PDB file of C-alpha atoms and ligand atoms in Angstrom:
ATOM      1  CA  UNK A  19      38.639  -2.574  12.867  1.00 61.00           C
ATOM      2  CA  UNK A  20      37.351  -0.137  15.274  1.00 78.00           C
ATOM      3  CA  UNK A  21      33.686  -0.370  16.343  1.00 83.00           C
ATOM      4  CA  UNK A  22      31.154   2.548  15.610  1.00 86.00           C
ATOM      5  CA  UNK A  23      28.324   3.580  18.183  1.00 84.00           C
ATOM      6  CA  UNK A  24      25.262   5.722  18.232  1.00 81.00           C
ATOM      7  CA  UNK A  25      24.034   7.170  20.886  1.00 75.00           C
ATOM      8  CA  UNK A  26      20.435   7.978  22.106  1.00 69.00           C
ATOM      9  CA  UNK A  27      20.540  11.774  20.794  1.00 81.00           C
ATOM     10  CA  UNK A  28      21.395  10.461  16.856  1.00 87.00           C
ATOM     11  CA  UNK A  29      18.463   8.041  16.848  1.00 89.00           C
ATOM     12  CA  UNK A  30      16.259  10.587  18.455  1.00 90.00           C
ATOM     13  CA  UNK A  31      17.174  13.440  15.999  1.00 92.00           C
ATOM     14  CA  UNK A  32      16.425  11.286  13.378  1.00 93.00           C
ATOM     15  CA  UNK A  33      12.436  11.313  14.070  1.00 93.00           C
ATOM     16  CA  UNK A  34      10.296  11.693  11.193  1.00 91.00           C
ATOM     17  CA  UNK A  35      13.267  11.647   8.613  1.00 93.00           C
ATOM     18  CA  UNK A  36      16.227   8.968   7.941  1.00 95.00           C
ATOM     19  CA  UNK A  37      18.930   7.237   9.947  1.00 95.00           C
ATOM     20  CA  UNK A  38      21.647   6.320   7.527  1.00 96.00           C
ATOM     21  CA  UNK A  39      24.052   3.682   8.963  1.00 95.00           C
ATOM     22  CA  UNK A  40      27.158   3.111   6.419  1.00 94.00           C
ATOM     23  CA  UNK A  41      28.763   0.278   6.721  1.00 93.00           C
ATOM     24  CA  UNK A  42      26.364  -1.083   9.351  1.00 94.00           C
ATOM     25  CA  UNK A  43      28.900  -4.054  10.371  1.00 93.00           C
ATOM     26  CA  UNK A  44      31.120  -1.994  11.598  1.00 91.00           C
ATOM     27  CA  UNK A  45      28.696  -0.718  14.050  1.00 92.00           C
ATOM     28  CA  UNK A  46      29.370  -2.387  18.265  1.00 90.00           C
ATOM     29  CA  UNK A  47      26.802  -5.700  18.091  1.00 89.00           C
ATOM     30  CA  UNK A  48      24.981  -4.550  21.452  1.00 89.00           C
ATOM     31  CA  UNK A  49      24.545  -0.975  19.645  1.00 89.00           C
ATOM     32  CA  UNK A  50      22.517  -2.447  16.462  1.00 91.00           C
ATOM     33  CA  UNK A  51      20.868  -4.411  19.108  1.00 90.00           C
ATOM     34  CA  UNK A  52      19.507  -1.240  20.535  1.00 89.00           C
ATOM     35  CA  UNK A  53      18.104  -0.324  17.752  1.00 91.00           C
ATOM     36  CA  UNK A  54      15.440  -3.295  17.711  1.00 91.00           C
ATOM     37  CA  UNK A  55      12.886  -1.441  20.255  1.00 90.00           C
ATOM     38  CA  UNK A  56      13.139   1.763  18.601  1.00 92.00           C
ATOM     39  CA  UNK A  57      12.355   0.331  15.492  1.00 91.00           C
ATOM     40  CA  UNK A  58       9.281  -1.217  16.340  1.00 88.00           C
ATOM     41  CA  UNK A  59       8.013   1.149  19.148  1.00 89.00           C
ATOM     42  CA  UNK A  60       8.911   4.420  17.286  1.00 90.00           C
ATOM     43  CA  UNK A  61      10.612   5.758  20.833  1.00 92.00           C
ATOM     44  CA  UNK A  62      13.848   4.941  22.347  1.00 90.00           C
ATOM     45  CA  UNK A  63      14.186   4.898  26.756  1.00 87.00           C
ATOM     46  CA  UNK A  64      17.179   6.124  28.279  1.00 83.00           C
ATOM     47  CA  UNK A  65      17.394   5.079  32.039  1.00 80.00           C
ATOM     48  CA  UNK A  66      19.495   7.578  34.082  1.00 79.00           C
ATOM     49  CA  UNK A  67      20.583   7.309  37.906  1.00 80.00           C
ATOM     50  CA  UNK A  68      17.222   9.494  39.038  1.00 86.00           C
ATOM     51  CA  UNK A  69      14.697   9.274  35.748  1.00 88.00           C
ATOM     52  CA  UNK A  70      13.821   7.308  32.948  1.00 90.00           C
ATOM     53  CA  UNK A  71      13.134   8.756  30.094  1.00 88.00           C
ATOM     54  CA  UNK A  72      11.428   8.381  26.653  1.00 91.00           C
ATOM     55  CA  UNK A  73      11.906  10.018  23.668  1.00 91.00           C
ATOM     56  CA  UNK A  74      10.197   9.843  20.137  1.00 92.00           C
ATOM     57  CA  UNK A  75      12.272   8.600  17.175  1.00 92.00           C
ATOM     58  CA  UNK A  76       9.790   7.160  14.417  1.00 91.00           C
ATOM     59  CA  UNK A  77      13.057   6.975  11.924  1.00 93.00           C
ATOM     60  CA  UNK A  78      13.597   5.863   8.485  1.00 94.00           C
ATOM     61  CA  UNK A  79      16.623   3.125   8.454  1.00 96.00           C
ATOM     62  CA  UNK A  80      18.503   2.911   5.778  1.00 97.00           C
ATOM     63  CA  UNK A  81      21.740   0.960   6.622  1.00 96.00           C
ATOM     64  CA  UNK A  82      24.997  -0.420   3.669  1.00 95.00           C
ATOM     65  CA  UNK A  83      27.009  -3.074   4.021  1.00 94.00           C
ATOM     66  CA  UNK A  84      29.507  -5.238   2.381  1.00 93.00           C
ATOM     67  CA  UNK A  85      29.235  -9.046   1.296  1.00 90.00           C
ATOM     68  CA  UNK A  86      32.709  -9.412   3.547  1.00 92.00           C
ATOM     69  CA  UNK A  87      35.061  -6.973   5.313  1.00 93.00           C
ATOM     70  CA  UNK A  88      37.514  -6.360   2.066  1.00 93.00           C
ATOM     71  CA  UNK A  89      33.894  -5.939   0.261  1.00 91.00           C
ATOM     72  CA  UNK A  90      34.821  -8.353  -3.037  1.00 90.00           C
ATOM     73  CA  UNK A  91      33.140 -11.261  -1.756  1.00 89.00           C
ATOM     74  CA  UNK A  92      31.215 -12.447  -5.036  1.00 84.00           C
ATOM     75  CA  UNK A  93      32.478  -9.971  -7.259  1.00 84.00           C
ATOM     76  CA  UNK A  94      34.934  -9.975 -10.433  1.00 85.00           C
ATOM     77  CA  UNK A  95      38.005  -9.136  -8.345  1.00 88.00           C
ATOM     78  CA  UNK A  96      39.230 -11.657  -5.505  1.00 93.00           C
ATOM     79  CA  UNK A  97      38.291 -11.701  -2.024  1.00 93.00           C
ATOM     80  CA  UNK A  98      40.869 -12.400   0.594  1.00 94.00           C
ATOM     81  CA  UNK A  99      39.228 -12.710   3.723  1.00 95.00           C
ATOM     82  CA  UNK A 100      39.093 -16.162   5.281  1.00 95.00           C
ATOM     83  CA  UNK A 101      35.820 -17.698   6.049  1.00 93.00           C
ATOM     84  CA  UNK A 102      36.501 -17.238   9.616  1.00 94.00           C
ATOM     85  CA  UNK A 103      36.160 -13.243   9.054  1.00 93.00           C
ATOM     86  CA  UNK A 104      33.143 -13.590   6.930  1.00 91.00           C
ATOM     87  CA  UNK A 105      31.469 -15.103   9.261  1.00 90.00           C
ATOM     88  CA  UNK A 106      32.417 -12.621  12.148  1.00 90.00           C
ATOM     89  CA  UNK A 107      31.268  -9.626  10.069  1.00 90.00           C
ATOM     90  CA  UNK A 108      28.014 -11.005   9.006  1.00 88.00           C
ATOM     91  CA  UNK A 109      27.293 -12.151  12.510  1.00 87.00           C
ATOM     92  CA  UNK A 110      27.554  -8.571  13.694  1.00 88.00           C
ATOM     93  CA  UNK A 111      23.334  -8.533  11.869  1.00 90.00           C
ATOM     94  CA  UNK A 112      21.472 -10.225  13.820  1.00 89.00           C
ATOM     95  CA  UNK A 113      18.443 -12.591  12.913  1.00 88.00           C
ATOM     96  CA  UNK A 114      15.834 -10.309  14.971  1.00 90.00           C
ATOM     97  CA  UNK A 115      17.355  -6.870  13.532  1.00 91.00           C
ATOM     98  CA  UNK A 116      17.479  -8.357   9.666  1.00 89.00           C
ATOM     99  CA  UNK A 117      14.104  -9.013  10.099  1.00 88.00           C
ATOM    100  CA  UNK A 118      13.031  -6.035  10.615  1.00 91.00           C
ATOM    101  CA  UNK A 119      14.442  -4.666   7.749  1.00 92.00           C
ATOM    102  CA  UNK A 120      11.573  -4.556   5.023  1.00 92.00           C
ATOM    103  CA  UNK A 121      13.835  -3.758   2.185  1.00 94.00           C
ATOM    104  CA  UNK A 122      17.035  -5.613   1.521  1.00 92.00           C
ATOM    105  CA  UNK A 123      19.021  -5.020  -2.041  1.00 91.00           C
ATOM    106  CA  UNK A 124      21.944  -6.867  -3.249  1.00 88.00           C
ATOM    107  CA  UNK A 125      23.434  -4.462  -5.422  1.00 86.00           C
ATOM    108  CA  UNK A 126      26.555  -5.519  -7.298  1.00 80.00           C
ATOM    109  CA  UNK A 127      29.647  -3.005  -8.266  1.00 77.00           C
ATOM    110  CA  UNK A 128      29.181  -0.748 -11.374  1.00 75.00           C
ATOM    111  CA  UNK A 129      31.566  -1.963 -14.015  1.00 73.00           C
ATOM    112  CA  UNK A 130      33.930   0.834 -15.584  1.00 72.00           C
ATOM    113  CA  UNK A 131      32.350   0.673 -18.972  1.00 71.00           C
ATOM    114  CA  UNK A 132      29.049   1.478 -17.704  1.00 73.00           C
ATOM    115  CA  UNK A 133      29.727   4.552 -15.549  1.00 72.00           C
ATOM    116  CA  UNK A 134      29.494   6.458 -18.917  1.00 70.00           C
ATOM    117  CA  UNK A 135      26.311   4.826 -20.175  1.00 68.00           C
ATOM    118  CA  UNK A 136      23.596   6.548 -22.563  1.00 70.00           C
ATOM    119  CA  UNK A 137      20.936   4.788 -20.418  1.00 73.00           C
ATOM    120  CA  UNK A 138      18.178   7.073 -19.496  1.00 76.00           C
ATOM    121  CA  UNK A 139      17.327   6.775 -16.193  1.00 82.00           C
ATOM    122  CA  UNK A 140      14.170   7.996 -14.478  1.00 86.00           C
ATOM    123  CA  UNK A 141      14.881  11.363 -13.181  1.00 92.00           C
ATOM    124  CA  UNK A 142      14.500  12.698  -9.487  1.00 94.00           C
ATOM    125  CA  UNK A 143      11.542  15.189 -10.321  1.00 96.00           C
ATOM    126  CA  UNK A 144       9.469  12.145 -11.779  1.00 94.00           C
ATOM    127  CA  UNK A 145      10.268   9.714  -8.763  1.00 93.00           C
ATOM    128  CA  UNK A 146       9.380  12.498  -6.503  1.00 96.00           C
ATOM    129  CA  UNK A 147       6.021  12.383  -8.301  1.00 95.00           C
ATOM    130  CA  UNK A 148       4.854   9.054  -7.739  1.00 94.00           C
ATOM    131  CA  UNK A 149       5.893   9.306  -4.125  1.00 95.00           C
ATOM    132  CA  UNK A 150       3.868  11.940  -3.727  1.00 97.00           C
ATOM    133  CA  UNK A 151       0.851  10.153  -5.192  1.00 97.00           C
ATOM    134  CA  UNK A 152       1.663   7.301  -3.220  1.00 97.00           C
ATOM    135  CA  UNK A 153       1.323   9.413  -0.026  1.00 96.00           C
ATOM    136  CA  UNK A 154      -1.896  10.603  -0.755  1.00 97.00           C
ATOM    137  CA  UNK A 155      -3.449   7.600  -1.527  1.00 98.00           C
ATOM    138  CA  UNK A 156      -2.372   6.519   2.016  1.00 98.00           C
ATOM    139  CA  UNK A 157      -3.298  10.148   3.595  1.00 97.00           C
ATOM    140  CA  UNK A 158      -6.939  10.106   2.162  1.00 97.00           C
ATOM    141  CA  UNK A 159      -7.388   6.209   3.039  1.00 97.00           C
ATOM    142  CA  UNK A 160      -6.038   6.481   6.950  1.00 97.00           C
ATOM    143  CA  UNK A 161      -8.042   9.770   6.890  1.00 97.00           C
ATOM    144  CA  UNK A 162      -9.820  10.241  10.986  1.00 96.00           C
ATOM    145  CA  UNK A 163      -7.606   6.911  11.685  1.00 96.00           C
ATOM    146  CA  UNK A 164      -4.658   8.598  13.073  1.00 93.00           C
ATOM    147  CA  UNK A 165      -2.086   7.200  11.056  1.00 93.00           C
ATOM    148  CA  UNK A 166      -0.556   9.023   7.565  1.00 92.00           C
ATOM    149  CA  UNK A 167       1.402   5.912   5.971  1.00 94.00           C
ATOM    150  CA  UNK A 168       1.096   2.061   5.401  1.00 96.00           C
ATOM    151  CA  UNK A 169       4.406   1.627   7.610  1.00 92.00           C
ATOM    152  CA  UNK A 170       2.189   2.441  10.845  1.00 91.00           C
ATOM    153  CA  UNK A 171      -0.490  -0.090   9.610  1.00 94.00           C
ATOM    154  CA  UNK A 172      -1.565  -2.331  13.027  1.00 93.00           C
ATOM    155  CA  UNK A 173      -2.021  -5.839  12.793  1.00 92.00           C
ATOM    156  CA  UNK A 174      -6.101  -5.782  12.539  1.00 95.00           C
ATOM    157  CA  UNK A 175      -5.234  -2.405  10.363  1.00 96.00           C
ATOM    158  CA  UNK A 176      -3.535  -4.746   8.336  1.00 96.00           C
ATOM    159  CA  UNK A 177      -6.244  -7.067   7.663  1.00 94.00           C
ATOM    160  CA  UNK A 178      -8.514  -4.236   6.737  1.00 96.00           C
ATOM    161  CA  UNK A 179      -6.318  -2.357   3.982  1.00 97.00           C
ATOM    162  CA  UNK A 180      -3.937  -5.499   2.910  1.00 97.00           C
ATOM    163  CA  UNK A 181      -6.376  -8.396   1.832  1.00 94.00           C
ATOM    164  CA  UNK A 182      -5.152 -10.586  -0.565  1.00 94.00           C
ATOM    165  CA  UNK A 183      -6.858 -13.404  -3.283  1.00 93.00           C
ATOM    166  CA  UNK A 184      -6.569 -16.905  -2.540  1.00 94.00           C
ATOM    167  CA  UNK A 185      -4.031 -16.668  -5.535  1.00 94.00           C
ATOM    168  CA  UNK A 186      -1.894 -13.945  -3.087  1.00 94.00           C
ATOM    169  CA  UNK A 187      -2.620 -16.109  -0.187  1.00 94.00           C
ATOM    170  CA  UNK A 188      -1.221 -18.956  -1.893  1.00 94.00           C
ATOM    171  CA  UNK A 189       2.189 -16.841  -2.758  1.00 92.00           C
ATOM    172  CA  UNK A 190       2.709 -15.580   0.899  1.00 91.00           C
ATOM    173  CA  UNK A 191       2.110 -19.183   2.486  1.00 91.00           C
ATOM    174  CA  UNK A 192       5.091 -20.566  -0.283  1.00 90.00           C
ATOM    175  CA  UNK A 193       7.205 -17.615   0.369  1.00 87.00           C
ATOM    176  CA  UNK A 194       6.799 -17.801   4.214  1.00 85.00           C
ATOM    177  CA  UNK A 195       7.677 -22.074   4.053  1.00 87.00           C
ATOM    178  CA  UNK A 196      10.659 -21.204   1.781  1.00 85.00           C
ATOM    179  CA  UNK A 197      12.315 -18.267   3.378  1.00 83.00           C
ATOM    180  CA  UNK A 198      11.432 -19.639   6.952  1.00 82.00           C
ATOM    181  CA  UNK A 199       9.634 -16.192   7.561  1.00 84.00           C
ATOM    182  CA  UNK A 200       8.739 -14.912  11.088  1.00 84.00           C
ATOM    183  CA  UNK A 201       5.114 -14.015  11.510  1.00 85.00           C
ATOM    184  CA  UNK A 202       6.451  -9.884  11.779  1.00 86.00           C
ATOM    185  CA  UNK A 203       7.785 -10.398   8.495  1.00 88.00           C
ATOM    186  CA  UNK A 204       4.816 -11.889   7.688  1.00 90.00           C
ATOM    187  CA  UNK A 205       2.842  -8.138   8.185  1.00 92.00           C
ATOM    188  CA  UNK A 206       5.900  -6.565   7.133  1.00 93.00           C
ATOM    189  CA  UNK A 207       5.812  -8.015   3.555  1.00 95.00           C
ATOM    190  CA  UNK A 208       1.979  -7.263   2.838  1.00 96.00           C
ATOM    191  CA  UNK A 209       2.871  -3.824   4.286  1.00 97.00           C
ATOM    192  CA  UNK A 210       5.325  -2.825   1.590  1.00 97.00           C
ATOM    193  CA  UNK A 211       3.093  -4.831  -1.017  1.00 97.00           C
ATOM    194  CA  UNK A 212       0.181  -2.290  -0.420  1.00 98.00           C
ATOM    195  CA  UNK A 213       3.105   0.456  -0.901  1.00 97.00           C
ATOM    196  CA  UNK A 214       4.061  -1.034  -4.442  1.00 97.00           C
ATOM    197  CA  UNK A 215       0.602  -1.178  -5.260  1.00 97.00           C
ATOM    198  CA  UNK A 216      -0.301   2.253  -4.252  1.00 97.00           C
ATOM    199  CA  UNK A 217       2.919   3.233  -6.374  1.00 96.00           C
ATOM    200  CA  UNK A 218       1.633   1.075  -9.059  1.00 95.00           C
ATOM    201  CA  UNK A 219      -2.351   3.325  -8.673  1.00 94.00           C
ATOM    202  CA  UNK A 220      -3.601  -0.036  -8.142  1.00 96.00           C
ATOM    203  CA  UNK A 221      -6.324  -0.208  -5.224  1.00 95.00           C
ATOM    204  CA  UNK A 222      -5.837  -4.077  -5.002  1.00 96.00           C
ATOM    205  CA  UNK A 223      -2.633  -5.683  -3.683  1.00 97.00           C
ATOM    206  CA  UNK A 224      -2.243  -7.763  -7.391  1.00 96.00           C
ATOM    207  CA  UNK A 225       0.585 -10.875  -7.489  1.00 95.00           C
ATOM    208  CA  UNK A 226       2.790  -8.542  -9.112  1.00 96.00           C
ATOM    209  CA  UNK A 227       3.448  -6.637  -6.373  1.00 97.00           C
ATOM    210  CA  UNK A 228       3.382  -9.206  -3.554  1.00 95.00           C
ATOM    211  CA  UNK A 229       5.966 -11.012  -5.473  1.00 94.00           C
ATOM    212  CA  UNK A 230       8.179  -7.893  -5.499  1.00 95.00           C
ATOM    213  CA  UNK A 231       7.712  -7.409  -1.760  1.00 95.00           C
ATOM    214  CA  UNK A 232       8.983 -11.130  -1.061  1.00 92.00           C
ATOM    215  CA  UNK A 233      12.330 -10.625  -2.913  1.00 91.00           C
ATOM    216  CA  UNK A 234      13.297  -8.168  -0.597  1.00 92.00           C
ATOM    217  CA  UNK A 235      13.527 -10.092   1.804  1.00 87.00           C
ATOM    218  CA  UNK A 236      16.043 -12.268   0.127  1.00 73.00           C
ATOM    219  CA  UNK A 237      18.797 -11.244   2.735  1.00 73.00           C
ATOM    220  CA  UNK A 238      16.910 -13.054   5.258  1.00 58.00           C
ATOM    221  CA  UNK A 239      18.270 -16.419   5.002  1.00 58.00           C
ATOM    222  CA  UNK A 240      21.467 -15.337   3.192  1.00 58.00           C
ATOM    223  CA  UNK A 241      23.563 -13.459   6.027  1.00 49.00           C
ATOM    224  CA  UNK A 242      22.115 -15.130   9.038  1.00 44.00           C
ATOM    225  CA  UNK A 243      25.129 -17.202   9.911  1.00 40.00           C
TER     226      UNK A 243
HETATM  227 ZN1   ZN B  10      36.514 -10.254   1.189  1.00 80.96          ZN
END
């Protein structure tokens, strides 16, 4: 399988908008490993022979993969690949870089009797609408503190706009025992709960929506091999 790279200019074009990495175990280990500063720092440092120098790249990642390198792994059809390779591909994600992934969805394959389905699905237009509300809930409550979206929340930022009852305190503290959770998924889980409650119009972070922030992280312990 030959290895995929990025280089400095791709993750610095993608600032303000989305970095889309298909297949992301196919990507060179020390490449995805790269990506760990930018990610958190929102600026990526390329040292030449004469200058170092910084650029901006606040991206979006959104990153694919397979359960295994033939991609049936857990599916109807059968999976070939010996546990040997399994373990090789997953290993290409590391612990540090999976965990700073807020969002992580299994999705299984679409069956051929349901490509055609009747199901009514919610259109782009309407999505597009609660996104929008969603951002200006976050605009108007950041307003004069130089930040636009709950992703740039700080950690004492955090404490201000993402308080929790004891009954959400209780759910984080079982989550974080059971999933063995690092203290920056810790603020990266009550971030994306204030999202689904601003989604949700709610001005409280309610269980409902912490609970929905903790099962995506359910990659977490699943592919760290
Ligand atoms: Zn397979």
């Amino acid at each position: 399988m030959e290895e995929k790279y990025l280089n400095h200019g791709e993750i610095s074009l993608a600032h303000y908008g989305v970095l889309f990495l298909d297949e992301l175990p196919e990507f060179n280990r020390n490449t995805l490993e790269v990506l760990r500063g930018p990610l958190e720092d929102g600026e990526i440092t390329i040292g030449r022979a004469t200058q170092v120098l910084t650029y901006p790249c606040k991206f979006m990642l959104v990153a694919s993969m397979n359960p295994c390198p033939c991609g049936f792994y857990g599916s109807d059809k059968e999976c070939r690949c010996s546990d040997e390779s399994i373990k090789r591909y997953l290993n290409k994600i590391s612990g540090p870089l999976l965990d700073r992934i807020d969002i992580q969805v299994e999705v299984s394959s679409v069956k051929y009797e349901n490509l055609d389905s009747d199901s009514i699905e919610e259109s782009s237009e309407q999505i597009q609408k609660r996104v929008n509300m969603a951002r200006n809930i976050q605009k108007k409550r950041y307003e004069g503190l130089g930040i636009f979206s709950n992703s740039e929340l700080t950690p004492s930022l955090i404490e201000k706009f993402c308080t929790l009852d004891s009954t959400g305190r209780a759910i984080l503290g079982n989550a974080f025992n059971k999933l063995g959770l690092s203290a920056r998924a810790y603020g990266r889980i009550l971030k994306v709960s204030r999202t689904i409650a601003d989604l949700d119009g709610s001005e409280k972070i309610l269980d409902r929506h912490l609970l929905e922030a903790v099962q995506y992280r359910s990659l977490d312990k699943k592919y760290v091999v």
